[in-house]
Amino acid sequence: MDREWMCDPSKKSEEYIRGVNEFLEFAFQNSQVNGKIMCPCTKCANCHSYSRVCVYEHLTDPHRGFLRSYRQWIYHGEKPRTSSSATKQNVEMEHDMDGLVHDVFGIHSTEEPICGEGERIPEVRENSKFYEFVKENEQMLYPNCKKYSKLSFMVHLYHLKCLHGWSDKSFSMLLDLLRDALPEENVLPMSYYETKKIVSGLRLGYEKIHACPNDCILYWDKYAKYEVCPKCSTSRWKTTNEDVQGNGMETSERRKKIPAKILRWFPLKPRLQRLYMSSKVAESMRWHHESRLNDGSLRHPVDSLAWKNFDARYPRFSLDPRNVRLGVASNGFNPFKTMSITHSTWHVILIPYNPSPWMCMKQPYFMLSLLIPGPKGPGNNIDIYLQPLVQELQELWDDGIETFDAYKKETFQLRAAMMWTINDFPAYANLSGWSTKGQYACPCCGIETTSQWLRHGKKICYMGHRRWLSPKHKWRLNSRDFDGTRELRIPPKRRNGTDILRQIDECREKGLANGAQPWKKKSIFFTLPYWQYNVLRHNLDVTHIEKNVCDNIIGTLLNQEGKSKDNYKARADLVDMGIRSMLHPQPSPNITTTRFPRACYQMTNKEKESFLSILKNVKTSDESSSNIPRCVHVTQHKMFRLKSYDCHVLMKELLPVALRGSLPDKVTSVLVDLCNFFKQICSKVLNVEFLSQLESQIVITLCQLETIFPP
C-alpha cells in the first residue's frame, strides 16, 4: 500500500475519507488505550491522545491532515516492513526524519494510560522544540518534491559538510548554486548560518568553563564567581593594553571581558541517554550480555579478567546489561595541521564497550567529553580539567539517570562505570600520577625497576629482563653477554589499587621532594569508589609503542644520523660498563680519528639498498591507509615521515620479509620474533593459553635484544 491518499491537499475526496476510516479501524484495533489513540495530524504529531471522533475531525481538517512522512503506522500497531520493495521505497521516498526527530526528543510509542482528553504523554512534556522540527519536516523542499523535506535535505547536506570538511563559505556558496538550480519556490536556507540554526537543535551542546591560565583551578562549582585565581592570584580575564596602561576605565568596565582560558565540557549524561533513544542502538547495547560468543577466547573487553572481576564485585551493577562500561582515552594534538606551530590541545574521549567490537570501535560511538585548550598540554594538572567528568561519573555510579529504552519501550535507571584509561606512555604519567621517566619509569615494576645511568649518552637505560626468565634458566648466570652481572632476582610483585594508595600516603608522610619519588600526585580517578579495586586501571596504546620501536630499529639498522642508537656515545658507554669488548672504539693509526668495529646489526650499502628496494616496491591495497613507498629513499639509504599506522604495517607485515638476506640469521630471527609479538597482540581474536606462551616468548626476545643491540 503506497498510501498516496494521505497527501490529498483537500482532505475531502472519497479516497481520503475511506483511507481515514481504514486507519481508524486499524488503530483502534491495535493501539487504543482507554478508548483513545495518539493523533497523527500535523498539529498533534503523535503526541496527544484523543477519542475517535476527535481524531477524525483533526485528520479531515484542511489545515491539519496526516503527517506527510507517517507512511508506516508504527505508533498505532503496524510492524515495520522488511521486504525489499518496502526497503527500497523507504530509501527512495523517506529518510525517516520523523523517526529521527522523535528519537532526538525522546518521543516514543507508549501504552501508558492517558490521564485526560488531549493530555500529552509523559515523555514529551518538556519537548517544546519538537513541534518546530515537525513543521520543518512537513515543509516540502519545493512544490511536489516527494523525496526530500526541508529538514531531511538540510540534515543530509550538513552531514556531507562534516564528513568532507567543507568550509562555511563553500557551504553557503553551494546553497546559492542549489537555489538557482531548483525551482524558484524552493525553501533552501540563504546561508550556512541559517542552516546551522535549523540543524543545531538536533545536536547535543556543550558548556564553556573558564580556567586559570596556569592550570590551578576551574572557575566552576565553588570557584564559579571568583575573578582571581585563589592559588596564583592570576586574573580570570585576558588583560588588554588599556587595562595595563590604566586608561579608559569606564570603557573597560562596559566592554565584555574575555576569559584567559576556556575548557569545553560535553556532558556525558545526555549522550548516554541518546544511545537508548534509537531502538537499534539500544538493542546493540545489550550485545555483551546476550549475543557474545563465550568460548574462552578474547574478542571484546567483556571476555577479559578485569570485566569479570568487576561483575563479581558489583553484582547489582552487572544485573542490568544496559548499564554502560566506559573507557577513557586522552592525548594531545595540534589543531592547526602544521608542524611549524608548537601547540598542544588535549581531548578526552569516552568509549562505551557495551556494543559489539565492530560497533564500539567506530567513530559514532566515540564521545568527546573534554577539550582542554593549549598552547601547552596540562601535564600533571590534567586532574583539574577532569573534575566535571569525574563528578558526572560519580553521579552515574551512585544514582544513575532516568532513561527511556526505545528497544524495550520502558524507562530505567541508567548507571555507568569507568573501566580504564587508554593513552600513550607520557600521558600514562599524567593520568595515573606515576612518573614514566627517570629511575623508576616502569609503572609495573615500580620502585623495583632495573635502570642504569649512561654517563656518555646522558640517559637512563632499562635492562634486567632476565628477572622474568624461569629460575633455572642458563642466561641468569651469563654475565658476559648481558650487563656484566648475574641475575638471581624474581619478577616484581604486581601492585593493586590498595597498595598504590598506601605508597602514595607513605610518600606524603615522608615529605620527599618531587624529584626523589615517582608518585607525583594521587590520581583524581581514585575518588571513584570502585577505581582502586579495578584489576586494570590504565592501558597503553600499542600503536604509539610500535612507532617508537620501529623508528629505533629502522634508524639503527640504516645508521641514519640522529636516529641510530649506535653512535660514539653508545660505544663509550659499553666501555664504561665493561661489556662487549669487540664493539669498543679502537684508536686508528691516525690519532685524530677513532675506528668503530662493525656490529652484526649494521648493514652494508648493498644490503641497505636491497632492504629499501623491497619496501619501495610494495603494492598496497586501495583499502590500506598506509603508503610505505612514499617514505622510502633508496639512494640516500633513508626512511622518513613514517606515521603511526605506517609503523604498524611495517612491524606487522613487511619488516619480517624485507629483513631476510640483509642481516645475519641471529639478528633477523630476533627481529622477526619481535614483529610477530606485535602482530599477535593486535589480532582480532586471542587465545588465553596462547597469550601465556607469547608472554614467555617476549621475555626471551627482549633478553636476546639485550645481547645484540647497544643499551
XYZ file of C-alpha atoms in Angstrom:
711
model
C 0.000 0.000 0.000
C 1.576 3.292 -1.101
C -0.901 5.485 0.882
C -0.600 8.363 -1.547
C -4.097 9.379 -0.455
C -2.541 10.769 2.757
C -1.088 13.661 0.703
C -4.521 14.805 -0.605
C -4.477 18.605 -0.067
C -8.283 18.956 0.125
C -8.793 16.240 2.748
C -12.332 15.769 1.329
C -12.003 13.212 -1.501
C -13.718 9.830 -1.256
C -10.357 8.039 -1.341
C -9.024 10.166 1.525
C -12.150 9.705 3.686
C -12.068 5.947 3.034
C -8.385 5.855 3.990
C -9.025 7.775 7.229
C -11.758 5.334 8.226
C -9.482 2.368 7.458
C -6.756 3.957 9.580
C -9.144 4.499 12.499
C -10.372 0.898 12.329
C -6.803 -0.400 12.303
C -5.561 1.941 15.056
C -8.411 1.259 17.487
C -7.989 -2.477 16.996
C -4.258 -2.433 17.709
C -3.247 0.574 19.822
C -6.199 2.133 21.659
C -5.815 2.824 25.376
C -8.960 3.683 27.324
C -10.800 4.399 24.075
C -8.170 6.826 22.746
C -5.279 6.774 20.295
C -2.444 9.166 19.531
C -3.453 11.618 16.844
C -1.141 11.625 13.761
C -2.240 15.023 12.453
C 0.318 17.743 11.731
C -0.516 19.604 14.947
C -0.596 16.703 17.401
C 2.232 14.712 15.726
C 1.520 11.521 17.701
C 1.989 13.354 20.990
C -1.645 13.909 22.104
C -4.281 11.276 22.697
C -7.921 11.758 21.621
C -11.156 9.874 21.038
C -12.158 8.506 17.622
C -14.434 11.425 16.790
C -11.783 14.000 17.688
C -9.045 12.239 15.674
C -11.386 12.024 12.656
C -12.028 15.776 12.841
C -8.294 16.529 13.010
C -7.459 14.290 10.042
C -10.209 15.723 7.834
C -9.400 19.330 8.727
C -7.903 21.002 5.576
C -5.406 22.828 7.808
C -4.218 19.646 9.503
C -4.385 16.218 7.907
C -1.879 13.379 8.266
C 1.808 13.868 8.922
C 3.152 13.596 5.389
C 6.040 11.324 6.425
C 3.909 8.987 8.567
C 3.522 6.239 5.928
C 4.133 3.371 8.333
C 1.733 3.490 11.277
C 4.285 2.254 13.784
C 2.726 4.234 16.651
C -0.621 2.560 16.020
C 0.364 -1.109 15.973
C 1.782 -1.588 12.476
C 5.045 -3.506 12.300
C 7.870 -2.029 10.180
C 8.031 -3.518 6.689
C 11.098 -5.623 5.935
C 10.539 -6.659 2.300
C 12.946 -5.488 -0.383
C 10.278 -3.335 -2.032
C 9.442 -1.678 1.242
C 13.113 -1.092 1.940
C 13.633 0.397 -1.496
C 10.636 2.686 -1.061
C 11.886 3.723 2.360
C 15.289 4.656 0.877
C 13.878 6.489 -2.115
C 10.819 8.172 -0.643
C 11.560 8.539 3.037
C 14.601 9.473 5.110
C 12.909 8.682 8.422
C 13.229 12.278 9.560
C 10.034 11.787 11.529
C 11.666 8.916 13.412
C 14.870 10.918 13.841
C 13.008 13.860 15.373
C 11.078 11.539 17.680
C 14.320 9.845 18.768
C 16.150 13.115 19.414
C 13.379 14.480 21.614
C 12.644 11.197 23.334
C 9.121 10.775 21.930
C 8.198 7.128 21.589
C 5.147 4.974 21.309
C 3.792 4.080 24.716
C 0.912 2.154 26.206
C 0.822 4.068 29.465
C -2.655 5.236 30.483
C -3.557 8.714 29.302
C -4.674 10.986 32.099
C -7.273 13.015 30.247
C -8.598 14.276 26.936
C -5.807 15.884 24.986
C -3.165 15.379 27.682
C 0.371 14.782 26.418
C 2.186 11.538 27.126
C 4.784 11.802 29.950
C 7.862 11.540 27.729
C 7.218 14.787 25.830
C 6.110 17.320 28.438
C 9.311 19.359 28.173
C 9.979 18.993 24.434
C 8.713 22.360 23.209
C 11.094 22.447 20.224
C 9.688 19.202 18.914
C 6.829 20.895 17.066
C 9.187 23.264 15.291
C 11.090 20.330 13.805
C 7.877 18.539 12.859
C 6.862 21.670 10.967
C 10.239 21.820 9.212
C 9.945 18.151 8.306
C 6.472 18.669 6.835
C 7.646 21.516 4.606
C 8.462 20.370 1.077
C 11.860 21.351 -0.315
C 9.982 22.665 -3.355
C 6.413 22.082 -4.612
C 5.641 18.400 -5.343
C 9.040 17.238 -4.046
C 8.330 13.787 -2.615
C 11.864 12.664 -1.825
C 13.119 15.416 0.497
C 11.594 17.700 3.055
C 13.381 20.886 4.047
C 14.725 19.279 7.220
C 15.834 15.994 5.632
C 17.713 17.800 2.851
C 19.460 20.112 5.313
C 20.490 17.195 7.545
C 21.943 15.255 4.591
C 23.774 18.301 3.246
C 25.132 19.224 6.680
C 26.292 15.645 7.147
C 28.318 15.844 3.926
C 29.879 19.103 5.112
C 31.044 17.457 8.333
C 32.338 14.326 6.592
C 34.385 16.155 3.975
C 35.486 19.258 5.869
C 33.759 21.881 3.724
C 34.379 25.435 4.837
C 31.442 27.588 5.955
C 31.895 29.835 2.931
C 31.913 26.938 0.460
C 28.719 25.611 2.054
C 26.993 28.982 1.628
C 28.159 29.163 -1.990
C 26.771 25.677 -2.623
C 23.418 26.786 -1.207
C 23.410 29.725 -3.629
C 24.012 27.357 -6.544
C 21.315 24.925 -5.405
C 18.765 27.713 -5.017
C 19.405 28.730 -8.624
C 19.193 25.134 -9.865
C 15.997 24.178 -8.009
C 12.534 25.598 -8.775
C 12.003 29.173 -7.608
C 9.579 28.118 -4.865
C 12.301 26.159 -3.022
C 12.783 26.818 0.688
C 16.552 26.362 0.943
C 18.219 28.488 3.644
C 20.130 31.540 2.478
C 23.440 30.692 4.164
C 25.373 28.278 6.347
C 24.373 30.321 9.391
C 20.662 29.707 8.770
C 21.296 26.017 8.108
C 23.220 25.684 11.345
C 20.349 27.284 13.275
C 17.963 24.690 11.841
C 20.176 21.647 12.383
C 21.701 22.689 15.720
C 18.542 21.709 17.572
C 19.270 18.081 16.731
C 22.759 18.253 18.256
C 23.925 17.876 21.821
C 25.516 21.018 23.180
C 28.487 21.714 25.403
C 29.384 24.033 28.254
C 32.232 26.506 28.495
C 34.089 26.568 31.809
C 36.670 29.257 32.496
C 40.057 28.030 33.730
C 43.095 29.580 35.344
C 45.764 30.111 32.639
C 48.263 28.404 34.984
C 46.042 25.302 35.315
C 45.415 25.927 39.028
C 41.608 25.804 39.174
C 38.419 25.778 37.145
C 36.064 28.698 37.712
C 33.343 26.179 38.364
C 31.464 24.840 41.362
C 32.789 26.674 44.447
C 35.059 28.928 42.360
C 32.363 29.898 39.854
C 32.121 33.549 40.978
C 35.836 34.172 41.564
C 37.543 36.862 39.466
C 41.114 35.976 40.506
C 42.726 32.577 40.993
C 42.954 31.922 44.769
C 46.170 29.929 44.310
C 48.332 32.017 41.968
C 46.449 35.359 42.040
C 46.222 35.433 38.226
C 43.229 37.214 36.731
C 40.440 35.177 35.245
C 40.313 37.519 32.248
C 42.668 38.462 29.464
C 44.493 41.747 30.033
C 44.275 44.380 27.266
C 46.595 47.318 26.585
C 44.066 49.718 28.096
C 43.960 47.680 31.293
C 47.761 47.699 31.547
C 48.001 51.454 30.959
C 45.121 52.208 33.308
C 43.270 54.287 30.691
C 39.617 54.222 29.725
C 38.366 52.652 32.944
C 34.685 53.194 32.194
C 35.032 51.800 28.681
C 36.888 48.782 30.045
C 34.120 48.091 32.564
C 31.449 48.252 29.895
C 33.416 46.085 27.466
C 32.732 42.366 27.629
C 35.546 40.575 29.424
C 37.373 37.799 27.591
C 38.318 34.715 29.657
C 42.007 33.813 29.628
C 41.364 30.086 29.145
C 38.224 28.096 28.343
C 37.575 24.396 28.904
C 34.841 22.921 26.712
C 32.854 20.267 28.528
C 30.483 17.959 26.675
C 28.171 16.495 29.369
C 28.094 12.715 29.400
C 24.585 12.042 30.707
C 22.569 13.243 27.683
C 24.971 11.427 25.366
C 24.414 8.155 27.180
C 20.665 8.751 27.111
C 20.796 9.317 23.363
C 22.286 5.850 22.884
C 18.965 4.429 24.063
C 16.757 6.751 22.002
C 17.250 4.599 18.903
C 15.766 1.123 19.168
C 18.568 -0.406 17.071
C 21.357 1.165 19.112
C 19.543 0.358 22.356
C 19.380 -3.280 21.289
C 23.093 -3.296 20.440
C 23.898 -2.006 23.949
C 22.847 -5.440 25.245
C 25.230 -7.324 22.938
C 27.851 -8.010 25.626
C 25.247 -9.871 27.691
C 23.009 -11.570 25.131
C 24.884 -12.062 21.859
C 28.603 -12.505 22.509
C 30.360 -15.767 21.739
C 31.593 -17.223 25.020
C 34.233 -19.786 24.058
C 37.134 -18.648 26.255
C 38.808 -16.515 23.585
C 39.355 -12.775 23.867
C 37.389 -10.784 21.289
C 35.970 -7.965 23.368
C 36.649 -6.399 26.795
C 33.746 -8.455 28.182
C 35.980 -11.541 27.814
C 38.729 -10.025 29.976
C 39.524 -10.794 33.597
C 39.060 -7.118 34.514
C 35.430 -7.146 33.291
C 34.622 -10.434 35.022
C 36.130 -9.305 38.328
C 34.138 -6.074 38.143
C 30.927 -8.065 37.613
C 31.730 -10.320 40.555
C 32.466 -7.400 42.889
C 29.440 -5.309 41.861
C 26.619 -7.767 41.042
C 23.897 -5.094 41.298
C 25.575 -3.063 38.570
C 26.075 -6.067 36.296
C 22.499 -7.265 36.837
C 21.184 -4.810 34.221
C 23.120 -5.255 30.930
C 22.092 -1.743 29.870
C 24.452 -0.166 32.397
C 27.372 1.274 30.465
C 31.068 0.356 30.811
C 33.348 3.151 29.641
C 36.956 3.509 28.563
C 38.681 6.905 28.626
C 41.265 7.890 26.007
C 43.283 11.101 26.132
C 46.133 12.629 24.174
C 47.375 15.919 22.777
C 47.148 17.043 19.158
C 47.987 20.053 17.018
C 44.696 21.509 15.692
C 46.454 23.696 13.116
C 47.567 20.778 10.874
C 51.108 22.126 10.626
C 54.278 21.118 12.405
C 55.718 24.627 12.245
C 53.498 25.714 15.152
C 54.061 24.249 18.597
C 50.615 23.787 20.071
C 49.021 21.034 22.131
C 45.260 20.819 22.618
C 44.117 17.809 24.621
C 40.920 15.860 24.127
C 39.307 13.326 26.451
C 37.185 10.744 24.645
C 34.829 8.156 26.145
C 34.141 4.790 24.503
C 31.143 2.657 25.599
C 32.051 -1.037 25.499
C 28.531 -2.482 25.624
C 28.138 -2.932 21.822
C 29.981 -5.451 19.700
C 33.643 -4.782 18.788
C 32.682 -3.923 15.200
C 30.414 -1.162 16.556
C 32.027 0.266 19.684
C 35.286 0.973 17.827
C 33.541 3.065 15.159
C 33.540 6.864 15.212
C 29.811 7.331 16.070
C 30.433 5.665 19.441
C 33.417 7.857 20.360
C 32.037 10.537 22.670
C 34.100 13.689 23.132
C 33.946 14.637 26.801
C 36.526 17.400 27.311
C 38.510 19.714 25.063
C 41.421 21.209 27.002
C 42.905 24.307 25.332
C 46.604 24.870 24.569
C 49.098 26.095 23.723
C 50.736 23.813 26.301
C 49.450 20.471 27.475
C 48.040 20.305 31.023
C 50.641 17.776 32.196
C 50.027 16.513 35.714
C 47.433 19.271 36.182
C 45.037 17.404 33.914
C 43.115 16.383 37.043
C 41.921 19.992 37.325
C 40.190 19.674 33.954
C 38.845 16.192 34.661
C 36.707 17.394 37.587
C 33.417 17.809 35.640
C 33.787 14.371 34.058
C 34.655 12.638 37.332
C 31.720 14.314 39.084
C 29.382 13.015 36.371
C 30.864 9.524 36.664
C 30.323 9.666 40.423
C 26.664 10.648 39.971
C 26.120 7.993 37.317
C 27.521 5.381 39.684
C 25.632 6.478 42.800
C 22.229 7.492 41.436
C 22.197 6.929 37.692
C 19.859 8.842 35.408
C 16.327 8.072 34.260
C 16.480 6.947 30.635
C 13.941 5.712 28.102
C 14.871 2.452 26.368
C 13.426 2.599 22.838
C 14.086 -1.125 22.331
C 12.240 -2.328 25.441
C 9.786 0.615 25.419
C 10.374 1.295 29.102
C 12.115 3.714 31.415
C 15.026 2.521 33.550
C 17.740 3.957 35.777
C 20.912 4.078 33.677
C 24.220 3.767 35.511
C 27.775 3.894 34.194
C 31.265 2.932 35.340
C 34.720 3.779 34.059
C 36.768 0.637 33.487
C 40.189 2.014 32.451
C 42.138 4.634 30.525
C 43.936 4.260 27.173
C 46.866 6.509 26.305
C 50.495 6.651 25.236
C 53.356 6.335 27.731
C 53.829 10.055 28.581
C 50.067 10.541 29.065
C 50.086 7.457 31.309
C 52.060 9.511 33.820
C 49.626 12.444 33.652
C 46.565 10.279 34.289
C 47.986 7.765 36.772
C 50.294 10.038 38.777
C 53.306 7.702 38.393
C 56.282 9.325 36.661
C 57.173 7.416 33.476
C 60.647 8.892 33.211
C 63.714 8.710 35.375
C 64.977 5.932 37.588
C 61.589 4.252 38.215
C 59.947 4.732 34.829
C 58.234 1.339 34.632
C 54.789 1.590 36.297
C 54.514 -2.210 36.586
C 57.880 -2.774 38.290
C 57.504 0.356 40.405
C 60.381 1.006 42.771
C 61.914 -2.346 41.744
C 62.595 -1.050 38.223
C 66.048 -2.032 36.948
C 67.714 1.039 35.464
C 71.210 2.356 34.857
C 72.502 5.852 34.091
C 74.646 6.062 30.949
C 77.347 8.655 31.540
C 78.140 9.364 27.900
C 74.650 9.008 26.467
C 73.208 11.213 29.241
C 70.185 8.962 29.601
C 68.829 6.058 31.590
C 68.638 2.583 30.081
C 66.321 -0.168 31.297
C 67.516 -3.753 31.093
C 67.185 -6.566 33.633
C 64.713 -8.603 31.565
C 66.295 -11.826 32.835
C 64.215 -11.418 36.031
C 61.238 -12.894 34.133
C 63.126 -15.998 32.988
C 62.487 -19.328 34.686
C 64.544 -19.661 37.919
C 66.968 -22.210 36.446
C 67.435 -20.619 33.029
C 71.081 -20.599 31.933
C 71.017 -16.917 30.944
C 70.554 -15.860 34.576
C 74.199 -16.686 35.293
C 75.549 -15.371 31.977
C 77.165 -12.063 32.902
C 79.420 -11.762 29.833
C 76.682 -11.414 27.192
C 74.405 -9.169 29.236
C 75.168 -6.286 31.605
C 78.128 -7.861 33.398
C 76.103 -9.162 36.346
C 74.302 -12.356 37.311
C 70.522 -12.150 37.740
C 69.081 -14.021 40.748
C 66.007 -11.876 41.454
C 62.389 -12.891 40.882
C 59.882 -10.748 38.936
C 58.477 -7.735 40.814
C 55.187 -8.189 42.631
C 52.151 -6.744 40.881
C 50.551 -3.929 42.885
C 46.804 -3.487 43.326
C 44.936 -0.251 43.995
C 45.183 -0.602 47.765
C 48.976 -0.978 47.557
C 49.192 2.121 45.383
C 47.159 4.236 47.809
C 49.368 3.064 50.680
C 52.506 4.021 48.735
C 51.120 7.485 47.979
C 50.272 8.042 51.652
C 53.763 6.936 52.700
C 55.351 9.344 50.232
C 53.289 12.195 51.660
C 54.230 11.298 55.232
C 57.949 11.182 54.426
C 57.707 14.534 52.676
C 60.037 13.516 49.879
C 60.834 16.109 47.239
C 59.108 15.701 43.886
C 62.313 14.650 42.176
C 63.079 11.945 44.746
C 59.883 9.900 44.469
C 57.975 8.523 41.479
C 54.478 9.409 42.707
C 53.776 12.972 41.598
C 50.140 13.034 42.688
C 47.142 10.954 43.678
C 45.039 10.472 40.552
C 41.590 12.066 40.614
C 40.139 8.748 39.463
C 40.719 7.343 42.959
C 37.772 9.484 44.102
C 35.554 6.992 42.253
C 34.578 4.330 44.821
C 35.356 1.389 42.529
C 38.609 2.627 40.963
C 41.086 1.178 43.461
C 39.509 -2.275 43.060
C 39.743 -2.352 39.261
C 42.134 -5.058 38.111
C 43.320 -2.998 35.140
C 43.263 0.786 35.515
C 45.498 2.033 32.689
C 46.210 0.695 29.190
C 48.986 1.674 26.792
C 48.196 2.399 23.147
C 50.119 -0.241 21.205
C 50.417 1.895 18.045
C 52.482 4.518 19.882
C 54.785 1.812 21.244
C 55.080 0.225 17.805
C 56.108 3.546 16.288
C 58.843 4.142 18.879
C 60.203 0.608 18.498
C 60.008 0.709 14.696
C 61.743 4.102 14.456
C 64.594 2.892 16.680
C 65.040 -0.347 14.730
C 64.963 1.288 11.289
C 67.220 4.150 12.370
C 69.800 1.790 13.867
C 69.795 -0.734 11.001
C 70.207 2.005 8.379
C 72.567 4.012 10.620
C 70.545 7.171 9.979
C 72.122 10.245 11.509
C 70.227 11.426 14.563
C 68.049 8.299 14.663
C 70.557 5.496 15.178
C 71.095 4.211 18.706
C 74.575 3.021 17.729
C 76.926 6.011 17.938
C 80.110 7.108 19.688
C 78.303 7.739 22.977
C 76.718 4.284 22.947
C 80.084 2.622 22.257
C 81.728 4.665 25.034
C 79.035 3.513 27.468
C 79.858 -0.089 26.546
C 83.437 0.639 27.629
C 82.204 2.054 30.957
C 80.021 -0.999 31.545
C 82.871 -3.357 30.629
C 80.810 -5.473 28.233
C 81.052 -6.442 24.518
C 84.701 -5.623 24.104
C 84.507 -6.481 20.384
C 82.423 -3.290 19.872
C 84.634 -0.927 21.871
C 86.043 2.064 19.922
C 89.597 1.435 18.750
C 92.175 4.144 18.043
C 93.348 4.215 14.438
C 96.876 4.975 13.194
C 95.598 8.472 12.547
C 95.364 9.839 16.090
C 92.586 12.294 15.200
C 90.059 9.561 14.393
C 88.604 6.526 16.128
C 87.604 3.296 14.427
C 84.309 1.619 15.315
C 84.243 -2.163 14.823
C 81.337 -3.247 12.649
C 78.405 -4.673 14.623
C 76.335 -7.653 13.471
C 73.219 -5.489 13.071
C 74.866 -2.980 10.724
C 74.018 -3.234 7.026
C 76.369 -2.616 4.131
C 75.305 -0.169 1.441
C 74.294 -3.054 -0.809
C 72.197 -4.616 1.953
C 70.538 -1.268 2.678
C 69.593 -0.858 -0.979
C 68.203 -4.394 -1.104
C 66.198 -3.849 2.082
C 64.820 -0.467 0.988
C 64.057 -1.630 -2.559
C 61.707 -4.281 -1.217
C 59.811 -1.654 0.794
C 59.870 0.800 -2.119
C 58.200 -1.688 -4.456
C 55.462 -2.776 -2.057
C 51.984 -2.599 -3.593
C 49.311 -1.797 -1.018
C 45.586 -2.346 -1.491
C 43.192 0.517 -2.106
C 41.672 -0.042 1.342
C 45.022 0.442 3.096
C 45.580 3.818 4.735
C 49.344 3.271 4.704
C 51.678 4.238 1.865
C 55.108 2.887 2.790
C 56.841 3.527 -0.583
C 56.462 7.299 -0.241
C 58.570 7.126 2.943
C 61.488 5.248 1.323
C 64.505 6.917 -0.307
C 66.698 4.133 -1.703
C 69.704 6.145 -2.914
C 70.011 8.108 0.336
C 69.550 4.939 2.426
C 66.799 6.585 4.482
C 63.215 6.218 5.600
C 61.405 9.339 6.750
C 57.988 10.731 7.704
C 56.707 7.400 8.987
C 53.292 7.734 10.613
C 51.965 5.511 13.386
C 49.963 3.348 11.004
C 52.954 3.045 8.650
C 54.990 1.629 11.525
C 52.123 -0.686 12.447
C 52.057 -2.139 8.914
C 55.862 -2.407 8.859
C 56.067 -4.304 12.135
C 53.069 -6.494 11.380
C 53.656 -7.474 7.755
C 56.624 -6.009 5.889
C 59.694 -5.921 8.141
C 59.974 -9.727 8.603
C 60.000 -10.153 4.811
C 62.277 -7.232 3.934
C 64.958 -8.193 6.503
C 65.630 -11.630 5.037
C 69.019 -11.750 3.365
C 70.061 -8.341 4.691
C 71.245 -9.353 8.177
C 72.726 -12.409 9.909
C 70.199 -15.048 10.907
C 70.651 -14.472 14.642
C 69.645 -10.810 14.250
C 66.860 -11.444 11.740
C 65.245 -14.186 13.837
C 65.083 -11.947 16.922
C 63.554 -9.037 14.999
C 61.043 -11.381 13.341
C 60.032 -12.674 16.791
C 59.556 -9.080 17.956
C 57.398 -8.284 14.916
C 55.391 -11.458 15.480
C 54.694 -10.372 19.062
C 53.131 -7.097 17.907
C 51.213 -8.908 15.177
C 49.736 -11.419 17.602
C 48.633 -8.942 20.273
C 46.876 -6.920 17.548
C 44.826 -9.926 16.427
C 41.040 -9.701 16.492
C 40.781 -12.970 18.434
C 43.223 -14.010 21.157
C 43.521 -17.315 22.953
C 44.337 -17.061 26.666
C 46.713 -20.029 26.643
C 48.498 -18.675 23.583
C 48.918 -15.316 25.344
C 50.718 -17.084 28.191
C 53.122 -18.609 25.671
C 53.538 -15.232 23.992
C 54.396 -13.649 27.341
C 57.121 -16.232 27.928
C 58.466 -15.804 24.401
C 58.717 -11.998 24.558
C 60.964 -12.321 27.630
C 63.357 -14.465 25.566
C 63.180 -11.945 22.716
C 63.953 -8.978 24.990
C 66.910 -10.812 26.506
C 68.245 -11.543 23.018
C 67.867 -7.877 22.070
C 69.966 -7.013 25.143
C 72.799 -9.173 23.832
C 72.721 -7.732 20.284
C 71.941 -4.012 20.399
C 73.595 -1.278 22.491
C 71.812 -0.239 25.715
